[in-house]
Amino acid sequence: MTGAPGHRRLVRTGMAGRRRKQRNGFVLALSWPQAMVEMMNSNVALHGVTVLMLASTAGLAAGAADPTVIPRPAAVTEQAGRFTLRPGACASVPRDATALYLRTLSDAAGVPLRPATAVAPCAVQFLPAATAGAAQPSGEGYHLRVAPETAIVSAATPAGHFHGLQTLAQLLRGAPREGGGCVLPCMEIADAPRFGWRGYMLDESRHFSGKAAVLRLLDAMAEAKLNRFHWHLTDSPGWRIEIKAYPRLTDIGARGSETDRRPDAPRQFYTQDEIRGIVAYARERHITIVPEIDMPGHADAAVLAYPELDGGGFLQKGRTDKWPRFTFHPAKAETLAFLDTVLKEVAGLFPDAGVIHFGGDEVHFGWQKWPDLPGVKSLMAKEGLKDLAGVETWFNRRMAGVINGLGFKTAGWDEIAARDLPRDKTVIFWWRHDKPQILRQALDAGYPVVLCPRRPCYFDFVQHDSHKVGRRWGGFNPIEDVYAFPAALQLSADDEAKVLGMQACLWTETTVTQERRDFMTWPRLLALAEAAWTPEARKDLASFRSRLPAGLARLKALGLGAFDPAANTAEITDEQAGKPKAHLD
Ligand code: TNX
């Protein structure tokens, strides 16, 4: 392991480092022992992982210095020499994921590989962290050493190995071919994420994506090292998850969508078997799926199926189809028993989720009828609740208790920041970008927070000023804003420690077709992935732009359409995607 001497400058990440400007775009060659010394001296730790930032004033070969990897690795060191992955080479990969690892590497390199059999060292090796030398990767971090004879990924966890696999695969995909082999410049990468929660939320209710699209999405997310898929499975237009105890939820509640209100519209939902399969598929790719069952608002579909749960709603702009049954009756024994049972089945389907999201958003839009509901009146008297917000708080606490009792943390939209829920068992999703005081309140109260403010994290907002379809709210969400996030929040070190991470949310009111959902998602989700993974001081928009063409080509190969901001490609609207006219009775 030798680094090119004589032209080294170390830029540290961490709170102090983040404020320091990187004066050039190159990545420094630095040997690990020296890196270690610097690291020990610097005493900078970020989320328990020490990350080095290396920069150089020397002109290094671009291929190794800024490899075409998204998200950009925390530290890259160019080394002398070349590594060639030849057809039939052996790869020693994690035993429980042999097929996935071999397929990923073979496909990326375009050469067949074979699993390790003999004692002789393989060309590609996945090893425990202890073999990585002094600077040990931990958690989701990994080291990748591409040497003349071997490419070695070391990590302390299966997730770390998996992220290293994705980096190596991206390098191989972009590598030149020579004599049937795939050639990489030698280098070392030391990488670890800035945030532990790097996510994407998909609204399945307004318009349904379905299993094939979700699996494709999970593949692309895994390649970008995203690790949370927040699955918004219920909302007013449709209930999308089979619940065995309540079959009408899917017999009735799963019919139609935001743009198809026919009572005999086809049912669109995930069976429990499909969900188990998708959860397993995600788990293999180190993505945790966090299910959301929205309550007590956004409940029309469930209430349509079980009218006895009705807590009333409102009519939107005089229309009769939106949303007269917006809330669950918050104080009725039947509602509580129903939700308890639903949550129990959900908990069984997502055993590793850690968190169940119970929504909690926008309840006040539809609670006008609550004061007239007999159960609500008696609950208020019995519990001494002064107003409807008090009823909402009582309901939130009641349901959070159930979720916690099932062994999960509760997640909710930022409305629940005022509910005084247990700090160690509650995660707040800050979404109202125009209410920074709510983020402040949540952080000051000691809640862990996922950042997903409408601007720039809602992908139903348009991404280019010329685009006609989609939301705007004092602006829109171009890829540059996604990439820069969350710098504008100027999080202190204390704040950042409480921030779990960030996610994009695709609400699907204005995305009827999969083509349009993909168009709104990509490549902004690559920008979000880099923003969530790469240390702030290593983020570089020009570098990201230079790596984006490879990212777009890969999305295409995965069957995912995308906007190309550099070429300003045509907007995909549902009409262009060939969607038949919406059915609005
Ligand atoms: C607000 S975000 C909502 C969603 C909508 C979205 C549209 C949130 C917690 N509630 O129900 O789909 O805006 O941008």
Coordinates of C-alpha atoms and ligand atoms in Angstrom, one line a residue:
M1 CA 0.0 0.0 0.0
T2 CA 1.8 3.0 -1.2
G3 CA 0.5 6.5 -1.7
A4 CA 2.1 9.0 -4.0
P5 CA 4.1 11.2 -1.7
G6 CA 4.7 14.8 -1.7
H7 CA 1.3 16.4 -2.6
R8 CA -1.0 15.7 0.3
R9 CA -3.4 17.8 2.1
L10 CA -5.9 16.4 4.6
V11 CA -9.3 17.8 4.8
R12 CA -11.3 16.5 7.7
T13 CA -15.1 16.1 7.9
G14 CA -17.0 16.6 11.1
M15 CA -18.4 19.8 12.2
A16 CA -15.3 21.9 11.9
G17 CA -14.2 20.2 8.7
R18 CA -17.6 20.7 7.1
R19 CA -17.2 24.4 7.4
R20 CA -13.8 24.3 5.8
K21 CA -13.7 24.8 2.1
Q22 CA -12.2 22.3 -0.1
R23 CA -9.9 24.2 -2.4
N24 CA -9.7 21.8 -5.2
G25 CA -11.7 18.9 -6.6
F26 CA -9.1 16.2 -6.5
V27 CA -8.8 13.4 -4.1
L28 CA -5.5 12.8 -2.4
A29 CA -3.3 9.8 -2.6
L30 CA -2.6 8.9 1.0
S31 CA -1.4 5.7 2.5
W32 CA -3.6 4.1 5.2
P33 CA -1.0 4.2 8.0
Q34 CA -0.6 8.0 7.4
A35 CA -4.3 8.3 7.2
M36 CA -4.6 6.6 10.5
V37 CA -2.2 9.0 12.2
E38 CA -4.1 11.9 10.9
M39 CA -7.3 10.3 12.0
M40 CA -6.1 9.7 15.5
N41 CA -4.9 13.3 15.7
S42 CA -8.0 14.7 14.4
N43 CA -10.3 12.9 16.8
V44 CA -13.3 13.5 14.6
A45 CA -16.1 11.1 14.8
L46 CA -19.3 11.2 12.9
H47 CA -22.1 8.9 14.0
G48 CA -19.6 6.7 15.5
V49 CA -17.6 6.4 12.3
T50 CA -14.4 8.3 11.7
V51 CA -14.3 9.5 8.2
L52 CA -11.4 10.9 6.3
M53 CA -11.5 13.4 3.6
L54 CA -8.6 13.4 1.3
A55 CA -7.8 16.1 -1.2
S56 CA -4.9 16.8 -3.4
T57 CA -3.3 19.6 -5.3
A58 CA -1.8 17.2 -7.8
G59 CA -3.5 16.2 -11.0
L60 CA -4.3 12.5 -10.5
A61 CA -5.8 10.3 -13.2
A62 CA -9.5 11.1 -13.1
G63 CA -10.5 7.5 -13.2
A64 CA -9.2 6.6 -9.8
A65 CA -9.2 10.1 -8.2
D66 CA -12.9 10.7 -8.6
P67 CA -14.3 7.3 -9.6
T68 CA -17.7 7.1 -11.2
V69 CA -19.5 6.1 -8.1
I70 CA -22.8 7.5 -6.8
P71 CA -22.9 8.2 -3.9
R72 CA -19.4 9.7 -3.9
P73 CA -17.2 7.7 -1.4
A74 CA -15.9 9.5 1.6
A75 CA -12.2 8.9 0.8
V76 CA -10.4 7.6 -2.3
T77 CA -6.7 7.0 -2.6
E78 CA -5.2 6.4 -6.0
Q79 CA -2.5 3.7 -6.1
A80 CA 0.0 2.6 -8.7
G81 CA -0.9 -0.4 -10.9
R82 CA -3.9 -2.0 -12.5
F83 CA -6.2 -4.9 -11.5
T84 CA -7.8 -7.1 -14.2
L85 CA -10.9 -9.2 -13.5
R86 CA -10.7 -12.0 -15.9
P87 CA -13.4 -14.4 -17.0
G88 CA -13.6 -17.4 -14.7
A89 CA -11.9 -15.6 -11.9
C90 CA -13.0 -16.7 -8.4
A91 CA -14.8 -14.5 -6.0
S92 CA -15.1 -15.3 -2.3
V93 CA -18.3 -13.7 -1.2
P94 CA -20.5 -13.8 1.9
R95 CA -21.9 -17.3 2.2
D96 CA -25.5 -16.4 2.7
A97 CA -25.6 -14.2 -0.3
T98 CA -23.5 -16.1 -2.8
A99 CA -25.8 -15.9 -5.8
L100 CA -26.7 -12.2 -5.5
Y101 CA -23.0 -11.2 -5.0
L102 CA -21.7 -13.3 -7.9
R103 CA -24.5 -12.2 -10.2
T104 CA -24.0 -8.5 -9.4
L105 CA -20.2 -8.7 -10.0
S106 CA -20.5 -10.9 -13.1
D107 CA -23.1 -8.7 -14.7
A108 CA -21.2 -5.5 -13.8
A109 CA -17.9 -6.7 -15.2
G110 CA -19.4 -8.6 -18.1
V111 CA -17.3 -11.6 -17.2
P112 CA -18.4 -14.9 -15.7
L113 CA -17.1 -15.5 -12.2
R114 CA -17.0 -18.6 -10.0
P115 CA -17.4 -19.0 -6.3
A116 CA -14.4 -19.7 -4.1
T117 CA -13.5 -23.3 -3.7
A118 CA -9.8 -23.6 -3.0
V119 CA -7.6 -22.1 -0.3
A120 CA -5.9 -20.0 -3.0
P121 CA -6.9 -16.4 -2.6
C122 CA -9.6 -15.2 -5.0
A123 CA -9.4 -12.2 -7.3
V124 CA -12.4 -10.7 -5.4
Q125 CA -12.6 -11.2 -1.7
F126 CA -15.1 -10.0 1.0
L127 CA -13.4 -10.2 4.4
P128 CA -14.1 -9.2 8.0
A129 CA -13.1 -5.7 9.0
A130 CA -10.2 -7.0 11.1
T131 CA -8.3 -7.6 7.9
A132 CA -8.6 -4.0 6.7
G133 CA -5.6 -2.7 8.6
A134 CA -5.6 -0.2 11.4
A135 CA -8.4 2.1 10.1
Q136 CA -11.3 -0.3 10.8
P137 CA -14.6 0.1 9.0
S138 CA -17.6 -0.2 11.3
G139 CA -21.3 -0.2 11.0
E140 CA -22.3 0.3 7.3
G141 CA -18.8 1.4 6.4
Y142 CA -16.4 -0.5 4.3
H143 CA -13.0 -0.4 2.8
L144 CA -12.3 -1.4 -0.8
R145 CA -8.7 -2.1 -1.8
V146 CA -8.1 -2.7 -5.5
A147 CA -4.6 -4.1 -5.8
P148 CA -2.9 -5.6 -8.8
E149 CA -3.9 -9.2 -7.9
T150 CA -7.0 -8.7 -5.8
A151 CA -9.9 -6.5 -5.0
I152 CA -10.8 -6.8 -1.4
V153 CA -13.8 -5.4 0.4
S154 CA -13.6 -5.4 4.2
A155 CA -16.4 -4.5 6.5
A156 CA -17.6 -5.2 10.0
T157 CA -21.2 -5.9 9.0
P158 CA -23.1 -7.6 6.2
A159 CA -24.5 -4.1 5.2
G160 CA -20.9 -2.8 5.0
H161 CA -20.0 -5.7 2.6
F162 CA -23.1 -5.0 0.6
H163 CA -22.3 -1.3 0.2
G164 CA -18.7 -2.3 -0.8
L165 CA -20.2 -4.7 -3.4
Q166 CA -22.2 -1.8 -4.9
T167 CA -19.1 0.4 -5.1
L168 CA -17.1 -2.3 -6.8
A169 CA -19.9 -3.1 -9.2
Q170 CA -20.2 0.5 -10.2
L171 CA -16.4 0.7 -10.8
L172 CA -16.5 -2.5 -12.9
R173 CA -19.5 -1.2 -15.0
G174 CA -17.5 1.8 -16.0
A175 CA -14.2 0.0 -16.5
P176 CA -12.5 -0.5 -19.8
R177 CA -12.4 -4.0 -21.2
E178 CA -9.1 -5.6 -22.2
G179 CA -8.6 -9.0 -23.6
G180 CA -11.9 -10.2 -22.3
G181 CA -11.2 -8.8 -18.8
C182 CA -12.3 -5.8 -17.0
V183 CA -9.6 -3.4 -15.9
L184 CA -9.5 -1.1 -12.8
P185 CA -6.8 1.3 -11.6
C186 CA -5.5 0.3 -8.2
M187 CA -7.0 2.4 -5.4
E188 CA -8.2 2.4 -1.9
I189 CA -11.6 3.6 -0.8
A190 CA -12.6 4.2 2.8
D191 CA -16.3 4.9 3.0
A192 CA -19.0 5.3 5.5
P193 CA -22.4 7.0 5.5
R194 CA -23.1 10.4 6.9
F195 CA -26.6 9.4 7.9
G196 CA -28.0 6.0 9.0
W197 CA -31.5 6.7 7.5
R198 CA -31.3 7.2 3.7
G199 CA -34.8 6.7 2.4
Y200 CA -37.5 7.0 -0.2
M201 CA -41.3 7.1 0.5
L202 CA -43.7 5.8 -2.1
D203 CA -47.4 6.6 -1.9
E204 CA -49.2 3.5 -3.1
S205 CA -52.7 4.8 -2.3
R206 CA -53.2 7.7 -4.7
H207 CA -51.9 5.5 -7.6
F208 CA -50.6 2.0 -7.2
S209 CA -47.2 0.9 -8.4
G210 CA -47.3 -2.9 -7.9
K211 CA -44.7 -5.5 -7.2
A212 CA -42.6 -5.4 -10.4
A213 CA -42.1 -1.6 -10.1
V214 CA -41.3 -1.9 -6.4
L215 CA -38.7 -4.6 -6.9
R216 CA -37.1 -2.5 -9.7
L217 CA -37.1 0.5 -7.3
L218 CA -35.5 -1.5 -4.5
D219 CA -32.7 -2.6 -6.9
A220 CA -31.9 0.9 -7.9
M221 CA -32.1 2.1 -4.3
A222 CA -29.7 -0.6 -3.2
E223 CA -27.2 0.4 -5.8
A224 CA -27.3 4.0 -4.5
K225 CA -26.9 2.7 -0.9
L226 CA -30.3 3.8 0.2
N227 CA -31.5 1.7 3.1
R228 CA -35.0 2.7 4.0
F229 CA -38.2 2.2 1.9
H230 CA -41.1 3.9 3.6
W231 CA -44.2 2.3 2.2
H232 CA -47.3 4.5 2.4
L233 CA -49.8 1.8 2.0
T234 CA -53.0 3.4 3.1
D235 CA -54.7 6.7 2.4
S236 CA -58.0 8.1 1.3
P237 CA -58.2 6.8 -2.3
G238 CA -57.1 3.2 -1.7
W239 CA -56.1 0.7 1.0
R240 CA -53.3 -1.4 -0.5
I241 CA -52.4 -4.1 2.1
E242 CA -54.2 -7.3 2.7
I243 CA -55.4 -7.7 6.3
K244 CA -56.8 -11.2 6.9
A245 CA -59.1 -10.1 9.7
Y246 CA -60.8 -7.4 7.6
P247 CA -61.2 -8.7 4.0
R248 CA -63.4 -5.8 2.9
L249 CA -60.4 -3.5 3.3
T250 CA -59.1 -4.9 0.0
D251 CA -62.5 -6.2 -1.5
I252 CA -63.8 -2.6 -1.3
G253 CA -61.1 -0.3 0.0
A254 CA -58.5 -1.3 -2.7
R255 CA -60.7 -0.3 -5.6
G256 CA -59.9 2.8 -7.6
S257 CA -57.4 5.6 -7.1
E258 CA -57.1 9.3 -7.0
T259 CA -58.2 9.5 -10.6
D260 CA -60.5 6.5 -10.8
R261 CA -63.5 6.7 -8.4
R262 CA -65.6 3.9 -10.0
P263 CA -66.9 1.6 -7.3
D264 CA -66.3 -1.4 -9.6
A265 CA -62.7 -0.3 -10.4
P266 CA -60.2 -3.2 -10.2
R267 CA -58.7 -3.9 -6.8
Q268 CA -55.1 -3.0 -6.5
F269 CA -53.2 -4.1 -3.4
Y270 CA -50.4 -6.3 -2.1
T271 CA -51.3 -9.7 -0.7
Q272 CA -49.6 -10.8 2.5
D273 CA -47.6 -13.3 0.5
E274 CA -46.4 -10.6 -1.9
I275 CA -45.5 -8.4 1.0
R276 CA -43.4 -11.1 2.6
G277 CA -41.6 -11.6 -0.7
I278 CA -40.9 -7.9 -1.1
V279 CA -39.7 -7.6 2.4
A280 CA -37.3 -10.5 1.9
Y281 CA -36.1 -9.1 -1.4
A282 CA -35.4 -5.7 0.3
R283 CA -33.7 -7.5 3.3
E284 CA -31.3 -9.2 0.9
R285 CA -30.4 -5.8 -0.3
H286 CA -30.1 -4.3 3.1
I287 CA -33.1 -2.1 2.8
T288 CA -35.5 -2.0 5.7
I289 CA -39.2 -1.5 4.7
V290 CA -41.1 0.7 7.1
P291 CA -44.8 0.4 6.6
E292 CA -47.2 3.3 7.1
I293 CA -50.8 2.8 8.1
D294 CA -52.2 6.4 8.2
M295 CA -54.5 7.3 11.1
P296 CA -56.7 8.9 12.3
G297 CA -56.9 10.9 9.1
H298 CA -56.5 9.9 5.4
A299 CA -58.8 7.0 6.2
D300 CA -61.6 7.2 3.6
A301 CA -60.7 3.8 2.0
A302 CA -60.9 1.9 5.2
V303 CA -64.1 3.7 6.3
L304 CA -65.7 3.0 3.0
A305 CA -65.1 -0.7 3.6
Y306 CA -66.2 -0.5 7.3
P307 CA -68.6 2.4 7.7
E308 CA -68.9 1.8 11.5
L309 CA -65.4 3.2 11.8
D310 CA -66.4 6.6 10.4
G311 CA -65.3 9.7 12.2
G312 CA -66.4 12.1 9.5
G313 CA -64.5 14.2 7.0
F314 CA -64.9 17.1 4.7
L315 CA -65.8 17.7 1.1
Q316 CA -63.1 19.2 -1.1
K317 CA -64.2 22.1 -3.2
G318 CA -67.8 20.9 -3.2
R319 CA -66.9 17.5 -4.7
T320 CA -68.7 14.5 -3.3
D321 CA -65.8 12.1 -3.8
K322 CA -63.2 13.9 -1.7
W323 CA -63.0 13.2 1.3
P324 CA -66.2 12.7 3.3
R325 CA -64.9 9.9 5.5
F326 CA -61.5 11.3 6.1
T327 CA -61.1 10.2 9.8
F328 CA -61.5 7.1 11.8
H329 CA -63.8 7.6 14.8
P330 CA -61.1 8.2 17.3
A331 CA -62.9 7.1 20.4
K332 CA -65.0 4.1 19.4
A333 CA -64.2 0.7 20.8
E334 CA -64.7 -0.8 17.3
T335 CA -62.2 1.5 15.7
L336 CA -59.6 0.8 18.4
A337 CA -60.1 -2.9 18.1
F338 CA -59.9 -2.6 14.3
L339 CA -56.6 -0.7 14.4
D340 CA -55.1 -2.9 17.0
T341 CA -55.7 -5.9 14.8
V342 CA -54.4 -4.2 11.7
L343 CA -51.3 -3.2 13.5
K344 CA -50.7 -6.6 14.8
E345 CA -50.9 -8.1 11.3
V346 CA -48.7 -5.4 10.0
A347 CA -46.1 -6.1 12.7
G348 CA -46.1 -9.7 11.7
L349 CA -45.5 -8.9 8.1
F350 CA -42.6 -6.5 8.8
P351 CA -40.8 -8.2 11.6
D352 CA -37.5 -6.3 11.1
A353 CA -38.9 -2.9 10.4
G354 CA -38.1 -1.5 13.8
V355 CA -40.5 1.3 13.2
I356 CA -44.2 1.4 12.2
H357 CA -45.4 4.7 10.8
F358 CA -48.9 5.7 11.9
G359 CA -49.2 8.9 9.9
G360 CA -50.9 11.4 12.2
D361 CA -50.9 14.1 9.5
E362 CA -53.5 16.7 8.6
V363 CA -56.1 15.4 11.0
H364 CA -57.6 18.8 11.6
F365 CA -58.8 19.0 8.0
G366 CA -61.4 16.3 8.7
W367 CA -62.2 16.4 12.4
Q368 CA -65.1 18.9 12.2
K369 CA -67.7 16.1 13.0
W370 CA -65.8 14.8 16.1
P371 CA -67.6 17.0 18.6
D372 CA -70.9 15.5 17.6
L373 CA -69.7 11.9 17.9
P374 CA -71.1 10.5 21.2
G375 CA -67.9 8.5 22.0
V376 CA -65.8 11.6 21.6
K377 CA -67.9 13.6 24.0
S378 CA -67.7 11.0 26.7
L379 CA -64.0 10.4 26.1
M380 CA -63.4 14.1 26.6
A381 CA -65.3 14.2 29.8
K382 CA -63.7 11.0 31.1
E383 CA -60.1 12.0 30.3
G384 CA -60.5 15.7 30.9
L385 CA -59.6 16.6 27.3
K386 CA -60.2 20.2 26.6
D387 CA -60.4 20.3 22.8
L388 CA -60.1 18.2 19.6
A389 CA -56.3 18.5 19.7
G390 CA -56.6 16.8 23.1
V391 CA -58.6 14.0 21.5
E392 CA -56.0 13.7 18.8
T393 CA -53.2 13.5 21.4
W394 CA -55.1 10.9 23.3
F395 CA -55.6 8.8 20.2
N396 CA -51.9 9.2 19.2
R397 CA -50.7 8.1 22.6
R398 CA -53.1 5.2 22.6
M399 CA -51.9 3.9 19.2
A400 CA -48.3 4.6 19.9
G401 CA -48.7 2.5 23.0
V402 CA -50.0 -0.4 20.9
I403 CA -47.1 -0.1 18.4
N404 CA -44.6 0.1 21.2
G405 CA -46.2 -2.9 22.8
L406 CA -45.7 -4.9 19.6
G407 CA -42.0 -4.1 19.9
F408 CA -41.7 -1.3 17.4
K409 CA -41.0 2.4 17.6
T410 CA -43.7 4.7 16.3
A411 CA -43.0 7.0 13.5
G412 CA -45.3 9.9 12.6
W413 CA -45.5 13.1 10.5
D414 CA -44.4 16.2 12.4
E415 CA -47.8 16.9 13.7
I416 CA -47.0 14.4 16.5
A417 CA -44.1 16.5 17.7
A418 CA -46.5 18.2 20.1
R419 CA -47.9 15.0 21.5
D420 CA -45.3 14.3 24.2
L421 CA -44.7 10.7 23.1
P422 CA -41.8 8.7 24.5
R423 CA -38.6 10.2 23.1
D424 CA -36.8 6.8 22.8
K425 CA -39.7 5.1 21.0
T426 CA -40.9 7.8 18.6
V427 CA -39.4 9.1 15.3
I428 CA -40.6 12.4 13.9
F429 CA -40.8 13.0 10.1
W430 CA -40.3 16.7 9.5
W431 CA -42.2 17.5 6.3
R432 CA -43.6 21.1 6.7
H433 CA -40.7 23.0 5.2
D434 CA -42.5 26.3 5.9
K435 CA -42.5 25.4 9.7
P436 CA -38.9 25.2 10.7
Q437 CA -40.0 25.8 14.2
I438 CA -41.5 22.3 14.3
L439 CA -38.2 20.8 13.4
R440 CA -36.6 23.0 16.2
Q441 CA -39.3 21.8 18.6
A442 CA -38.8 18.2 17.8
L443 CA -35.0 18.3 18.1
D444 CA -35.1 20.4 21.3
A445 CA -37.6 17.9 22.7
G446 CA -35.0 15.2 22.0
Y447 CA -36.8 13.2 19.3
P448 CA -34.9 11.5 16.6
V449 CA -35.9 13.1 13.3
V450 CA -36.1 12.1 9.7
L451 CA -35.8 15.1 7.4
C452 CA -38.2 15.2 4.5
P453 CA -39.3 18.8 4.0
R454 CA -41.6 19.3 1.0
R455 CA -38.9 21.5 -0.3
P456 CA -36.7 20.0 -1.5
C457 CA -37.6 16.4 -0.6
Y458 CA -41.1 16.0 -2.1
F459 CA -40.8 14.5 -5.5
D460 CA -44.3 15.4 -6.6
F461 CA -42.9 18.9 -6.9
V462 CA -41.6 19.7 -10.4
Q463 CA -37.9 19.4 -11.0
H464 CA -37.5 21.9 -13.8
D465 CA -39.1 25.3 -14.4
S466 CA -40.3 24.4 -17.8
H467 CA -42.3 21.4 -16.4
K468 CA -46.1 21.9 -16.4
V469 CA -47.4 19.0 -14.2
G470 CA -46.7 18.7 -10.5
R471 CA -46.5 20.8 -7.5
R472 CA -44.9 24.2 -6.8
W473 CA -45.0 26.0 -3.5
G474 CA -43.0 29.2 -3.6
G475 CA -40.7 27.3 -6.0
F476 CA -40.0 23.8 -7.0
N477 CA -37.4 21.1 -6.3
P478 CA -34.6 21.0 -8.9
I479 CA -31.9 18.4 -8.5
E480 CA -29.4 21.0 -7.3
D481 CA -31.6 21.8 -4.3
V482 CA -31.9 18.1 -3.5
Y483 CA -28.2 17.7 -3.8
A484 CA -27.4 20.6 -1.5
F485 CA -29.8 19.5 1.2
P486 CA -29.6 19.7 4.3
A487 CA -26.8 22.4 4.2
A488 CA -29.3 25.3 4.3
L489 CA -30.6 24.0 7.7
Q490 CA -27.2 24.7 9.2
L491 CA -27.6 21.9 11.7
S492 CA -25.4 22.1 14.7
A493 CA -23.4 19.1 15.8
D494 CA -26.0 18.4 18.5
D495 CA -28.8 18.7 16.0
E496 CA -27.1 16.4 13.5
A497 CA -26.6 13.8 16.1
K498 CA -30.4 13.6 16.6
V499 CA -31.1 13.6 12.9
L500 CA -31.5 10.0 11.8
G501 CA -31.2 11.0 8.2
M502 CA -33.3 12.1 5.3
Q503 CA -35.7 10.8 2.7
A504 CA -37.5 11.8 -0.5
C505 CA -41.3 11.3 -0.7
L506 CA -43.2 10.6 -3.8
W507 CA -46.8 11.5 -3.4
T508 CA -48.7 10.2 -6.3
E509 CA -51.7 12.4 -6.9
T510 CA -50.2 13.7 -10.1
T511 CA -48.4 10.6 -11.2
V512 CA -50.9 8.2 -12.7
T513 CA -48.4 6.1 -14.7
Q514 CA -45.2 4.3 -13.6
E515 CA -43.3 6.1 -16.4
R516 CA -44.2 9.4 -14.7
R517 CA -43.4 8.1 -11.2
D518 CA -40.0 7.1 -12.5
F519 CA -39.5 10.4 -14.2
M520 CA -40.3 12.3 -11.0
T521 CA -38.1 10.1 -8.9
W522 CA -34.9 9.8 -11.0
P523 CA -32.3 11.1 -11.0
R524 CA -33.3 13.3 -8.1
L525 CA -33.1 10.2 -5.9
L526 CA -29.5 9.7 -6.8
A527 CA -28.9 13.3 -5.7
L528 CA -30.6 12.5 -2.4
A529 CA -28.6 9.3 -2.0
E530 CA -25.4 11.2 -2.3
A531 CA -26.6 14.0 0.0
A532 CA -27.5 11.4 2.6
W533 CA -24.4 9.3 2.3
T534 CA -21.4 11.5 1.4
P535 CA -19.8 13.7 4.1
E536 CA -20.7 17.4 3.5
A537 CA -17.2 18.5 2.7
R538 CA -17.0 15.8 0.0
K539 CA -20.2 16.8 -1.7
D540 CA -19.4 18.6 -5.0
L541 CA -22.1 19.4 -7.5
A542 CA -19.7 19.6 -10.4
S543 CA -18.4 16.2 -9.6
F544 CA -21.9 14.8 -9.2
R545 CA -22.9 16.2 -12.6
S546 CA -19.8 14.5 -14.1
R547 CA -20.8 11.2 -12.7
L548 CA -24.5 11.5 -13.5
P549 CA -24.4 10.3 -17.1
A550 CA -23.2 6.9 -15.9
G551 CA -26.0 7.0 -13.3
L552 CA -28.6 7.7 -15.9
A553 CA -27.3 5.0 -18.2
R554 CA -27.5 2.5 -15.3
L555 CA -31.1 3.6 -14.5
K556 CA -32.0 3.0 -18.1
A557 CA -30.4 -0.5 -18.0
L558 CA -32.6 -1.2 -15.0
G559 CA -35.6 -0.2 -16.9
L560 CA -36.1 3.1 -15.2
G561 CA -36.9 6.3 -17.1
A562 CA -35.5 9.5 -15.7
F563 CA -35.3 13.2 -16.4
D564 CA -31.9 14.3 -17.8
P565 CA -31.3 17.8 -16.3
A566 CA -28.2 18.4 -18.5
A567 CA -30.1 17.7 -21.7
N568 CA -33.4 19.1 -20.4
T569 CA -35.2 16.1 -21.9
A570 CA -39.0 16.4 -22.4
E571 CA -41.3 16.2 -19.4
I572 CA -43.1 12.9 -19.0
T573 CA -46.7 13.6 -18.3
D574 CA -49.3 10.9 -17.9
E575 CA -50.7 11.7 -21.3
Q576 CA -47.3 11.2 -22.9
A577 CA -47.0 8.0 -21.0
G578 CA -50.2 6.8 -22.8
K579 CA -52.5 6.7 -19.8
P580 CA -56.2 6.5 -20.7
K581 CA -58.3 9.4 -19.5
A582 CA -58.9 9.5 -15.8
H583 CA -62.2 8.0 -14.5
L584 CA -63.8 10.6 -12.3
D585 CA -67.5 9.8 -11.9
Ligands
TNX1 C1 -49.3 16.4 2.2 S1 -47.1 15.0 3.6 C2 -49.6 15.1 2.6 C3 -49.9 14.1 1.6 C4 -50.1 14.7 0.2 C5 -48.9 15.6 0.0 C6 -48.9 16.2 -1.4 C7 -48.2 14.6 4.4 C8 -47.8 14.1 5.7 N1 -49.4 14.7 3.9 O1 -51.1 13.5 2.0 O2 -50.0 13.7 -0.7 O3 -48.9 16.7 0.9 O4 -47.7 16.9 -1.7

